[in-house]
Tab-separated table of C-alpha atoms in Angstrom:
chain	number	residue	atom	x	y	z
A	14	MET	CA	31.963	-90.962	106.391
A	15	ALA	CA	33.971	-91.350	103.255
A	16	THR	CA	32.318	-92.487	99.945
A	17	GLU	CA	33.187	-96.001	99.117
A	18	ALA	CA	34.996	-95.651	95.786
A	19	LEU	CA	34.071	-98.980	94.101
A	20	PHE	CA	35.905	-97.995	90.720
A	21	ARG	CA	39.149	-98.053	92.551
A	22	SER	CA	39.035	-102.009	92.594
A	23	ASP	CA	36.707	-102.597	89.662
A	24	ALA	CA	36.735	-100.013	86.800
A	25	TYR	CA	34.284	-102.325	84.903
A	26	LEU	CA	31.539	-101.793	87.390
A	27	GLN	CA	28.768	-99.809	85.753
A	28	GLU	CA	26.118	-99.787	88.468
A	29	CYS	CA	25.585	-100.057	92.300
A	30	MET	CA	23.006	-99.507	95.073
A	31	ALA	CA	23.721	-96.434	97.225
A	32	ILE	CA	22.252	-94.298	99.946
A	33	VAL	CA	22.251	-90.504	99.674
A	34	THR	CA	24.272	-88.975	102.377
A	35	ARG	CA	24.375	-85.277	101.239
A	36	ILE	CA	22.455	-82.916	99.299
A	37	ASP	CA	23.562	-79.173	99.142
A	38	GLU	CA	24.592	-76.658	96.584
A	39	THR	CA	27.931	-78.563	95.690
A	40	GLY	CA	25.912	-81.635	94.554
A	41	ILE	CA	24.856	-85.137	95.657
A	42	GLY	CA	26.801	-87.234	98.063
A	43	LEU	CA	26.450	-91.121	98.291
A	44	ASP	CA	27.804	-93.673	100.541
A	45	ARG	CA	29.228	-95.731	97.633
A	46	THR	CA	29.692	-95.012	94.019
A	47	VAL	CA	30.850	-96.146	90.639
A	48	PHE	CA	31.346	-92.615	89.401
A	49	TYR	CA	35.006	-91.407	89.076
A	50	PRO	CA	35.403	-87.754	90.272
A	51	HIS	CA	37.421	-85.581	88.220
A	52	GLY	CA	41.124	-85.965	89.000
A	53	GLY	CA	44.512	-87.009	87.884
A	54	GLY	CA	43.815	-85.497	84.392
A	55	GLN	CA	40.801	-87.800	83.881
A	56	ALA	CA	37.403	-86.270	83.378
A	57	GLY	CA	34.735	-87.087	85.940
A	58	ASP	CA	31.907	-89.651	84.900
A	59	ALA	CA	28.528	-88.811	83.899
A	60	GLY	CA	25.517	-90.883	84.212
A	61	TRP	CA	22.253	-91.197	86.177
A	62	LEU	CA	20.758	-91.792	89.625
A	63	VAL	CA	17.650	-93.987	89.468
A	64	LEU	CA	15.312	-93.132	92.361
A	65	PRO	CA	12.984	-95.467	94.118
A	66	ASP	CA	10.032	-94.523	91.939
A	67	GLY	CA	11.929	-95.208	88.704
A	68	ALA	CA	12.660	-91.525	88.071
A	69	ARG	CA	16.144	-90.951	86.473
A	70	LEU	CA	18.313	-87.963	87.723
A	71	ALA	CA	20.866	-87.232	85.023
A	72	ILE	CA	24.415	-86.643	86.464
A	73	ALA	CA	26.384	-84.345	84.291
A	74	ASP	CA	29.775	-84.546	86.102
A	75	THR	CA	31.477	-85.917	89.257
A	76	ARG	CA	33.940	-83.896	91.325
A	77	LYS	CA	36.056	-84.560	94.583
A	78	SER	CA	34.382	-83.066	97.605
A	79	LYS	CA	35.717	-79.824	99.048
A	80	HIS	CA	34.087	-80.282	102.485
A	81	PRO	CA	36.641	-79.870	105.271
A	82	GLU	CA	36.132	-83.437	106.475
A	83	ALA	CA	36.339	-84.987	102.891
A	84	THR	CA	38.763	-87.775	102.116
A	85	PRO	CA	40.279	-88.183	98.428
A	86	ASP	CA	37.662	-90.867	97.936
A	87	ASP	CA	34.580	-88.590	98.618
A	88	ALA	CA	32.723	-87.663	95.470
A	89	VAL	CA	30.034	-85.114	94.617
A	90	HIS	CA	27.667	-86.112	91.968
A	91	LEU	CA	26.632	-82.775	89.894
A	92	PRO	CA	22.988	-82.964	88.448
A	93	ALA	CA	22.398	-81.571	85.016
A	94	PRO	CA	20.153	-78.571	85.008
A	95	GLY	CA	16.702	-78.515	84.356
A	96	GLN	CA	15.765	-81.241	86.922
A	97	GLU	CA	14.125	-79.323	89.650
A	98	ALA	CA	11.038	-81.637	89.890
A	99	GLN	CA	13.428	-84.875	90.698
A	100	LEU	CA	15.743	-83.097	92.918
A	101	GLU	CA	12.857	-82.041	95.049
A	102	THR	CA	12.023	-85.524	95.835
A	103	LEU	CA	15.553	-86.576	96.821
A	104	VAL	CA	16.357	-86.728	100.396
A	105	VAL	CA	19.148	-87.984	102.691
A	106	GLY	CA	18.881	-91.581	103.336
A	107	MET	CA	17.102	-92.386	100.045
A	108	PRO	CA	18.316	-95.536	98.300
A	109	VAL	CA	19.336	-94.888	94.694
A	110	ALA	CA	20.761	-96.926	91.770
A	111	ALA	CA	24.048	-95.038	90.477
A	112	GLN	CA	24.534	-95.776	86.843
A	113	ILE	CA	27.518	-94.400	84.840
A	114	ASP	CA	27.410	-93.626	81.239
A	115	TRP	CA	29.398	-96.796	80.366
A	116	THR	CA	30.337	-95.634	76.643
A	117	ARG	CA	31.920	-92.594	77.913
A	118	ARG	CA	33.760	-94.218	80.706
A	119	TYR	CA	35.199	-96.968	78.588
A	120	ARG	CA	36.530	-94.422	76.334
A	121	HIS	CA	38.370	-92.802	79.334
A	122	MET	CA	39.564	-96.097	80.296
A	123	ARG	CA	41.153	-96.705	76.897
A	124	PHE	CA	42.608	-93.294	76.778
A	125	HIS	CA	44.047	-93.288	80.151
A	126	THR	CA	45.739	-96.738	79.478
A	127	ALA	CA	47.183	-95.414	76.306
A	128	SER	CA	48.615	-92.420	78.168
A	129	HIS	CA	50.544	-95.091	80.370
A	130	LEU	CA	51.909	-96.795	77.320
A	131	MET	CA	52.985	-93.350	75.877
A	132	CYS	CA	55.275	-93.128	78.987
A	133	ALA	CA	56.952	-96.313	77.576
A	134	VAL	CA	57.117	-95.000	74.012
A	135	LEU	CA	58.463	-91.681	75.068
A	136	PRO	CA	60.630	-91.877	78.296
A	137	TYR	CA	60.507	-88.252	79.198
A	138	PRO	CA	58.794	-86.758	82.357
A	139	VAL	CA	54.990	-85.685	81.882
A	140	ASP	CA	54.186	-82.093	82.655
A	141	GLY	CA	50.444	-82.265	82.085
A	142	CYS	CA	47.728	-84.479	80.860
A	143	SER	CA	44.234	-84.528	80.084
A	144	ILE	CA	42.036	-87.597	79.556
A	145	THR	CA	38.514	-86.947	77.984
A	146	ALA	CA	36.137	-89.155	75.948
A	147	ASP	CA	37.377	-87.581	72.701
A	148	TYR	CA	41.202	-87.499	73.196
A	149	ALA	CA	44.161	-87.819	75.466
A	150	ARG	CA	46.650	-84.970	75.806
A	151	LEU	CA	50.055	-85.297	77.173
A	152	ASP	CA	52.742	-82.773	77.567
A	153	PHE	CA	56.268	-84.357	77.502
A	154	VAL	CA	59.381	-82.509	78.955
A	155	THR	CA	61.812	-82.610	76.111
A	156	ASN	CA	63.199	-80.228	73.575
A	157	GLU	CA	63.892	-83.152	71.045
A	158	PRO	CA	61.684	-83.515	67.922
A	159	ILE	CA	59.080	-86.260	67.966
A	160	ALA	CA	57.944	-88.131	65.063
A	161	ARG	CA	54.457	-89.043	64.541
A	162	GLU	CA	55.121	-92.210	62.766
A	163	THR	CA	57.582	-93.379	65.822
A	164	VAL	CA	54.867	-92.807	68.347
A	165	GLU	CA	52.122	-94.456	66.421
A	166	ALA	CA	54.086	-97.338	65.586
A	167	GLY	CA	55.337	-97.796	69.299
A	168	LEU	CA	51.941	-97.287	70.588
A	169	ALA	CA	50.463	-99.778	68.313
A	170	ALA	CA	53.073	-102.518	69.165
A	171	LEU	CA	52.296	-102.035	72.835
A	172	VAL	CA	48.554	-102.521	72.270
A	173	ALA	CA	49.051	-105.610	70.122
A	174	GLY	CA	51.286	-107.074	72.729
A	175	ALA	CA	48.221	-107.663	74.760
A	176	HIS	CA	49.972	-106.767	78.198
A	177	PRO	CA	47.904	-107.284	81.444
A	178	VAL	CA	47.064	-104.186	83.356
A	179	THR	CA	46.773	-104.801	87.061
A	180	ILE	CA	46.168	-102.537	90.246
A	181	ASP	CA	48.725	-102.850	93.206
A	182	SER	CA	49.742	-100.638	96.038
A	183	ILE	CA	52.506	-99.584	98.127
A	184	SER	CA	52.801	-97.436	101.293
A	185	ASP	CA	53.268	-93.803	101.134
A	186	GLU	CA	56.703	-94.342	102.723
A	187	GLU	CA	57.681	-96.672	100.051
A	188	LEU	CA	56.648	-94.367	97.297
A	189	ALA	CA	58.735	-91.468	98.852
A	190	ALA	CA	61.681	-93.860	98.675
A	191	ARG	CA	61.127	-94.689	94.983
A	192	PRO	CA	60.535	-91.276	93.354
A	193	GLU	CA	61.442	-92.761	90.107
A	194	LEU	CA	57.983	-94.310	89.963
A	195	VAL	CA	56.399	-90.750	89.593
A	196	ARG	CA	56.230	-89.792	86.018
A	197	THR	CA	53.832	-86.762	86.138
A	198	MET	CA	55.323	-83.511	87.183
A	199	SER	CA	51.846	-81.768	87.454
A	200	VAL	CA	49.675	-84.324	89.109
A	201	LYS	CA	50.322	-85.429	92.566
A	202	PRO	CA	50.285	-89.282	93.311
A	203	PRO	CA	47.130	-90.453	94.911
A	204	SER	CA	48.651	-90.646	98.589
A	205	GLY	CA	47.488	-89.768	101.898
A	206	LEU	CA	45.312	-92.750	102.784
A	207	GLY	CA	48.294	-94.799	103.823
A	208	ARG	CA	48.557	-96.753	100.751
A	209	VAL	CA	49.240	-95.518	97.264
A	210	ARG	CA	47.541	-97.088	94.291
A	211	LEU	CA	49.667	-98.404	91.547
A	212	VAL	CA	48.902	-99.221	87.769
A	213	HIS	CA	51.077	-101.909	86.377
A	214	VAL	CA	51.093	-102.560	82.532
A	215	GLU	CA	53.138	-105.819	82.778
A	216	GLY	CA	56.493	-105.451	81.232
A	217	VAL	CA	55.712	-101.895	80.135
A	218	ASP	CA	54.865	-99.346	82.808
A	219	LEU	CA	54.563	-98.976	86.657
A	220	GLN	CA	53.354	-95.832	88.207
A	221	PRO	CA	51.091	-94.282	90.771
A	222	CYS	CA	47.632	-93.498	89.410
A	223	GLY	CA	44.076	-93.329	90.710
A	224	GLY	CA	42.365	-93.570	87.345
A	225	THR	CA	40.490	-96.191	85.578
A	226	HIS	CA	41.969	-98.402	83.077
A	227	VAL	CA	41.355	-101.292	80.818
A	228	ALA	CA	42.423	-104.830	81.997
A	229	ASN	CA	44.500	-105.522	78.771
A	230	THR	CA	46.311	-103.352	76.431
A	231	ARG	CA	44.727	-104.911	73.483
A	232	GLU	CA	41.616	-103.125	74.690
A	233	VAL	CA	43.042	-99.766	73.994
A	234	GLY	CA	42.551	-100.386	70.249
A	235	ALA	CA	43.615	-98.247	67.278
A	236	MET	CA	44.660	-94.933	67.975
A	237	ARG	CA	46.424	-92.130	65.913
A	238	VAL	CA	48.305	-89.036	66.939
A	239	ALA	CA	45.905	-86.129	65.958
A	240	LYS	CA	48.678	-83.546	66.865
A	241	ILE	CA	52.161	-82.835	67.887
A	242	GLU	CA	53.166	-79.347	68.722
A	243	LYS	CA	55.733	-77.449	70.531
A	244	LYS	CA	53.947	-76.004	73.579
A	245	THR	CA	56.870	-74.493	75.287
A	246	ALA	CA	60.578	-74.140	75.011
A	247	ARG	CA	60.774	-77.454	76.995
A	248	THR	CA	57.776	-79.400	76.193
A	249	ARG	CA	56.101	-81.065	73.300
A	250	ARG	CA	52.442	-81.795	73.347
A	251	ILE	CA	50.826	-84.857	71.906
A	252	VAL	CA	47.108	-85.548	71.352
A	253	LEU	CA	45.819	-88.921	70.754
A	254	GLU	CA	42.395	-89.876	69.137
A	255	LEU	CA	40.657	-93.072	68.350
A	256	VAL	CA	40.709	-94.283	65.059
């Protein structure tokens, strides 16, 4: 049974009740979760599982399940080391409260939305990205020079524009007919379930994405370009940091 990925429809949900469905060497499976599994360039969530007796099991990372029957929504919660006593009490069928590290997640949301704004500031294909709690890194396919001031000014204008960010979807077939929506060359769009999730920054950007985002560009806040470098002969790497 697939994990119900609650973060797909509500990225601001910080906690949910869930039932343990699997415990093995790969991690802990739940029937539903607020934890985003690493993918699409975005780091996986960390947080806690609160057991019925109140004990807190720290989750260090979340990954997509590699079990043969897994769907793209199936998540594996990886416990932090040194919690053998808590793990021994965990059993399939146990109810738990899944709680994400919200401070960390919200930084992911801000950086991920900023990366979409960058696709409007710099209209080049993206050949790699990484969204963490400390920075966002994007590799743009261009051999043209990129000015730090131009990037920062363009990004700041879009943040100040307070553009709504909404979630929509189209069918796999519709996406195949509209290849221009796919800006990333290195990350496959989240297809395979019949519908493809779209992130729409009103008046700014529209592209397939399975990640978590803020609801309005003003929440991105102040950011600066920490680095611009020539990564290869055809790519320029830009690293964003929070101010």
